[in-house]
């Protein structure tokens, strides 16, 4: 496992090992101060470059704190302050960074930027998000579901909203781990066609694409949502608000599931749009557990790339 760019590039054994490692590391941190280093400081004397072309709260904070907890040194780099793609090639940037740091995390727009960085880097590269996918988030989501449900078997996971990079990553995961995954979105806002075909042909999970939220959420064990307009689409916010109105996750929608359904959201949330305050603050909301788990799963991914895990 040289890089962590796509879930589909990672073996089921490695995925399982990362989940188990994250569980063990999270349990070991219970009661410790946030700044306490993990036993053994596995990333001692290692420097990790955290490169951001896109704004970030959770990715930036979770990786920064996580590297420190592992005993390493984070180096925060802004894409707007670098020569990244602004005259200097991505390949040159990758080769230069590789001579200074031991690992690169990149949060960017185009997937090609990520692949180019990984191709020319001599150190591991982690996908911190692209417009196409967000594998760290989906690993965190699966981890959070296991914490609450202990399994995926026969769980109905319903994503409600825009068929964005989060849904693309869920489709990849559904091609690897068995689940019942439903994407409910307005017509014209579907996820990637090739990924939908892939999950259907894999015969590993049951997948449904729907444009009817009222019917599709019935029996849902988990409802997952995200902002209606992602970064780079904010100029469409007003027009999307009208199109997505019936896709708002509110008390009425949650009550239609006929189950004690959990709410998940990768954050940031635009409350009053894709979801409401009372649902976000309900006992069924596990969104902040998700947010915390980003750090634990990313720590486990870093240890796997450095081959320093205890599993």
Coordinates of C-alpha atoms in Angstrom, one line a residue:
X1 CA 0.0 0.0 0.0
X2 CA 2.1 2.9 -1.3
X3 CA -0.6 5.6 -1.5
X4 CA -4.2 6.1 -0.3
X5 CA -5.9 7.7 -3.3
X6 CA -9.0 5.6 -3.9
X7 CA -10.7 2.9 -1.9
X8 CA -10.8 0.7 -5.0
X9 CA -7.0 0.6 -5.0
X10 CA -6.9 -0.7 -1.5
X11 CA -7.2 -4.4 -0.7
X12 CA -10.0 -5.7 1.5
X13 CA -7.4 -6.9 3.9
X14 CA -5.8 -3.4 4.2
X15 CA -9.2 -1.8 4.6
X16 CA -10.2 -4.1 7.4
X17 CA -6.8 -3.6 9.0
X18 CA -7.2 0.2 8.9
X19 CA -10.6 -0.1 10.5
X20 CA -9.3 -2.4 13.3
X21 CA -6.2 -0.2 13.8
X22 CA -8.4 2.9 14.2
X23 CA -10.6 1.2 16.7
X24 CA -7.6 0.2 18.8
X25 CA -6.0 3.6 18.6
X26 CA -9.3 5.4 19.5
X27 CA -9.8 3.2 22.5
X28 CA -6.2 3.7 23.6
X29 CA -6.7 7.5 23.7
X30 CA -9.7 7.4 26.0
X31 CA -9.0 9.7 29.0
X32 CA -5.8 11.2 27.4
X33 CA -5.4 15.0 26.8
X34 CA -5.9 15.9 23.1
X35 CA -2.2 16.7 22.7
X36 CA -0.8 13.6 24.3
X37 CA 1.3 11.5 21.9
X38 CA 0.5 7.9 21.2
X39 CA 2.6 5.3 23.0
X40 CA 5.8 4.8 21.0
X41 CA 5.3 8.0 18.9
X42 CA 5.3 6.0 15.7
X43 CA 5.8 9.1 13.5
X44 CA 8.7 10.5 15.6
X45 CA 11.1 12.5 13.4
X46 CA 8.7 12.3 10.4
X47 CA 7.4 15.4 8.7
X48 CA 4.0 15.3 6.9
X49 CA 3.1 18.0 4.3
X50 CA -0.6 18.9 4.4
X51 CA -1.4 20.7 1.1
X52 CA -4.7 22.5 0.7
X53 CA -6.0 23.9 -2.5
X54 CA -9.5 23.8 -1.1
X55 CA -10.6 25.4 2.2
X56 CA -10.9 23.0 5.1
X57 CA -11.9 22.7 8.8
X58 CA -12.1 19.0 9.6
X59 CA -9.4 17.7 7.2
X60 CA -6.9 20.4 8.2
X61 CA -7.5 20.0 12.0
X62 CA -7.8 16.2 12.1
X63 CA -4.6 15.7 10.1
X64 CA -2.7 18.4 12.0
X65 CA -3.7 17.0 15.4
X66 CA -3.4 13.4 14.3
X67 CA 0.2 13.8 13.0
X68 CA 1.2 15.5 16.3
X69 CA -0.5 12.7 18.3
X70 CA 1.5 10.2 16.4
X71 CA 4.7 12.1 17.3
X72 CA 5.3 13.6 13.9
X73 CA 5.5 17.2 12.7
X74 CA 2.8 18.6 10.4
X75 CA 3.7 21.2 7.7
X76 CA 0.6 23.2 6.6
X77 CA 0.9 24.4 3.0
X78 CA -1.7 26.5 1.1
X79 CA -2.1 25.9 -2.6
X80 CA -2.6 29.6 -3.1
X81 CA 0.7 30.4 -1.5
X82 CA 2.6 27.7 -3.4
X83 CA 3.7 27.4 -7.1
X84 CA 1.4 24.3 -7.3
X85 CA 0.1 24.4 -10.9
X86 CA 0.9 28.1 -11.2
X87 CA 3.9 27.9 -13.5
X88 CA 5.7 25.1 -11.7
X89 CA 4.4 21.7 -12.8
X90 CA 2.8 19.3 -10.4
X91 CA 5.5 16.7 -11.1
X92 CA 8.2 19.2 -10.1
X93 CA 6.4 20.1 -6.9
X94 CA 6.0 16.4 -6.0
X95 CA 9.7 15.7 -6.5
X96 CA 10.7 18.7 -4.5
X97 CA 8.3 18.0 -1.6
X98 CA 9.5 14.4 -1.5
X99 CA 13.0 15.6 -0.7
X100 CA 11.7 17.5 2.4
X101 CA 8.9 15.5 3.9
X102 CA 8.0 11.8 4.6
X103 CA 4.3 11.9 3.5
X104 CA 2.0 14.3 1.5
X105 CA -1.7 14.8 2.1
X106 CA -3.3 16.7 -0.8
X107 CA -6.8 18.3 -0.7
X108 CA -7.5 19.5 -4.2
X109 CA -10.0 20.1 -7.0
X110 CA -9.0 18.0 -9.9
X111 CA -8.3 14.3 -9.5
X112 CA -5.6 14.6 -12.1
X113 CA -3.6 16.9 -9.8
X114 CA -3.7 14.2 -7.1
X115 CA -2.7 11.4 -9.6
X116 CA 0.2 13.6 -11.0
X117 CA 1.4 14.2 -7.4
X118 CA 1.3 10.5 -6.6
X119 CA 3.0 9.5 -9.8
X120 CA 6.1 11.7 -9.3
X121 CA 6.3 11.6 -5.5
X122 CA 8.8 9.2 -3.9
X123 CA 6.9 9.4 -0.5
X124 CA 3.3 8.2 0.2
X125 CA 0.4 10.4 -0.9
X126 CA -3.1 10.6 0.7
X127 CA -6.2 11.9 -1.0
X128 CA -7.6 14.5 1.4
X129 CA -10.5 15.2 -1.1
X130 CA -11.0 15.8 -4.7
X131 CA -14.1 16.9 -6.6
X132 CA -14.5 13.3 -7.6
X133 CA -14.1 11.4 -4.4
X134 CA -13.3 11.6 -0.7
X135 CA -12.0 8.2 0.5
X136 CA -10.9 9.3 4.0
X137 CA -14.4 10.4 4.7
X138 CA -16.0 7.2 3.6
X139 CA -13.5 5.1 5.7
X140 CA -14.5 7.3 8.6
X141 CA -18.2 6.7 7.9
X142 CA -17.9 3.0 7.7
X143 CA -15.9 3.1 11.0
X144 CA -18.7 5.2 12.6
X145 CA -21.4 2.8 11.4
X146 CA -19.5 -0.2 12.8
X147 CA -19.2 1.6 16.1
X148 CA -23.0 2.1 16.3
X149 CA -24.4 -0.9 14.5
X150 CA -21.6 -3.4 14.8
X151 CA -22.1 -4.6 11.3
X152 CA -23.2 -3.6 7.7
X153 CA -25.3 -6.7 7.0
X154 CA -28.8 -5.9 5.9
X155 CA -28.4 -2.2 6.8
X156 CA -30.2 0.2 4.6
X157 CA -28.0 3.3 4.1
X158 CA -29.9 6.1 2.3
X159 CA -28.0 9.1 1.0
X160 CA -30.3 12.1 0.4
X161 CA -29.1 15.0 -1.7
X162 CA -26.6 15.8 -4.4
X163 CA -24.8 12.9 -6.1
X164 CA -21.4 14.4 -5.3
X165 CA -17.9 13.1 -4.4
X166 CA -19.3 11.6 -1.2
X167 CA -21.7 9.4 -3.1
X168 CA -19.1 8.4 -5.6
X169 CA -16.9 7.1 -2.7
X170 CA -19.9 5.3 -1.2
X171 CA -20.5 3.6 -4.5
X172 CA -16.9 2.4 -4.6
X173 CA -17.2 1.1 -1.0
X174 CA -20.4 -0.7 -1.9
X175 CA -18.4 -2.5 -4.6
X176 CA -16.2 -3.9 -1.9
X177 CA -18.2 -4.3 1.2
X178 CA -21.8 -5.7 1.1
X179 CA -24.6 -3.3 2.1
X180 CA -27.9 -1.9 0.9
X181 CA -27.1 1.6 -0.4
X182 CA -29.7 4.0 -1.8
X183 CA -28.9 7.3 -3.5
X184 CA -31.9 9.7 -3.5
X185 CA -31.3 12.8 -5.6
X186 CA -33.1 15.1 -8.0
X187 CA -33.0 14.1 -11.7
X188 CA -29.9 15.5 -13.3
X189 CA -27.9 15.4 -10.1
X190 CA -27.0 11.7 -10.1
X191 CA -23.5 10.3 -9.1
X192 CA -20.9 9.1 -11.6
X193 CA -22.5 6.7 -14.2
X194 CA -19.5 4.4 -14.4
X195 CA -19.5 3.9 -10.6
X196 CA -23.2 3.1 -10.5
X197 CA -22.6 0.5 -13.2
X198 CA -19.7 -0.9 -11.3
X199 CA -21.6 -1.4 -8.1
X200 CA -24.5 -3.0 -10.0
X201 CA -22.2 -5.4 -11.8
X202 CA -20.1 -6.3 -8.7
X203 CA -23.1 -8.1 -7.2
X204 CA -21.7 -7.4 -3.8
X205 CA -24.2 -4.8 -2.6
X206 CA -27.8 -3.9 -3.4
X207 CA -27.9 -0.4 -4.9
X208 CA -30.9 1.8 -5.8
X209 CA -31.0 5.1 -7.5
X210 CA -34.2 7.1 -6.7
X211 CA -35.8 10.5 -7.2
X212 CA -38.5 9.9 -4.5
X213 CA -37.2 10.7 -1.0
X214 CA -40.6 10.0 0.7
X215 CA -40.6 6.4 -0.4
X216 CA -36.9 5.7 -0.5
X217 CA -36.3 6.5 3.2
X218 CA -38.8 4.0 4.5
X219 CA -36.9 1.3 6.4
X220 CA -33.7 3.3 6.4
X221 CA -31.2 2.4 9.2
X222 CA -29.1 5.5 8.3
X223 CA -29.9 8.7 6.5
X224 CA -26.8 10.4 5.2
X225 CA -26.8 14.0 3.7
X226 CA -24.5 16.7 2.6
X227 CA -24.6 20.3 1.3
X228 CA -26.6 20.9 -1.8
X229 CA -23.9 23.0 -3.4
X230 CA -20.3 21.9 -2.8
X231 CA -17.2 24.1 -3.0
X232 CA -17.1 25.6 -6.5
X233 CA -20.9 25.4 -6.9
X234 CA -21.8 28.2 -4.4
X235 CA -23.0 30.4 -7.2
X236 CA -25.8 27.8 -7.8
X237 CA -26.9 27.8 -4.1
X238 CA -30.2 29.7 -4.7
X239 CA -31.2 27.7 -7.8
X240 CA -30.3 24.4 -6.1
X241 CA -32.3 25.4 -3.0
X242 CA -35.5 25.2 -5.0
X243 CA -34.6 22.0 -6.8
X244 CA -33.6 20.2 -3.6
X245 CA -36.3 21.5 -1.3
X246 CA -38.1 18.1 -0.9
X247 CA -34.8 16.5 -0.2
X248 CA -34.3 18.3 3.1
X249 CA -33.6 15.8 6.0
X250 CA -36.1 17.0 8.7
X251 CA -38.2 15.5 11.4
X252 CA -41.0 14.6 8.9
X253 CA -38.5 12.7 6.7
X254 CA -36.9 10.9 9.7
X255 CA -40.3 9.8 11.0
X256 CA -41.1 8.1 7.6
X257 CA -38.3 5.6 8.1
X258 CA -40.4 3.7 10.7
X259 CA -37.1 3.0 12.5
X260 CA -34.8 4.4 15.1
X261 CA -32.8 5.9 12.2
X262 CA -29.4 7.5 12.6
X263 CA -28.4 10.7 10.9
X264 CA -25.0 11.1 9.3
X265 CA -23.5 14.3 7.6
X266 CA -19.8 14.7 6.6
X267 CA -20.0 18.5 7.5
X268 CA -19.9 21.4 7.1
X269 CA -23.7 21.6 7.4
X270 CA -25.8 24.4 6.1
X271 CA -28.6 24.1 8.7
X272 CA -32.0 25.0 7.4
X273 CA -31.1 23.7 3.9
X274 CA -30.1 20.1 3.6
X275 CA -31.0 19.4 7.2
X276 CA -32.6 21.1 10.2
X277 CA -31.4 22.1 13.6
X278 CA -33.7 19.7 15.5
X279 CA -32.5 16.7 13.5
X280 CA -28.8 17.7 13.8
X281 CA -29.2 18.1 17.5
X282 CA -31.3 15.0 18.1
X283 CA -30.2 11.9 19.9
X284 CA -30.1 10.1 16.6
X285 CA -27.5 12.4 15.2
X286 CA -24.0 10.9 15.0
X287 CA -22.5 13.6 12.9
X288 CA -20.0 14.8 15.5
X289 CA -18.9 11.3 16.2
X290 CA -18.2 11.1 12.5
X291 CA -16.2 14.3 12.7
X292 CA -14.0 12.9 15.5
X293 CA -13.5 9.6 13.8
X294 CA -11.9 11.4 10.8
X295 CA -8.8 11.8 12.9
X296 CA -8.7 8.2 14.1
X297 CA -9.2 6.6 10.7
X298 CA -6.6 9.0 9.1
X299 CA -4.1 8.1 11.8
X300 CA -4.6 4.5 11.0
X301 CA -4.1 5.2 7.3
X302 CA -0.8 7.0 7.9
X303 CA 0.5 4.2 10.1
X304 CA -0.4 1.7 7.3
X305 CA 1.5 3.8 4.7
X306 CA 4.5 3.9 7.0
X307 CA 4.1 0.2 7.8
X308 CA 4.1 1.1 11.5
X309 CA 0.7 -0.3 12.6
X310 CA 0.6 -2.8 15.4
X311 CA -1.8 -5.1 13.5

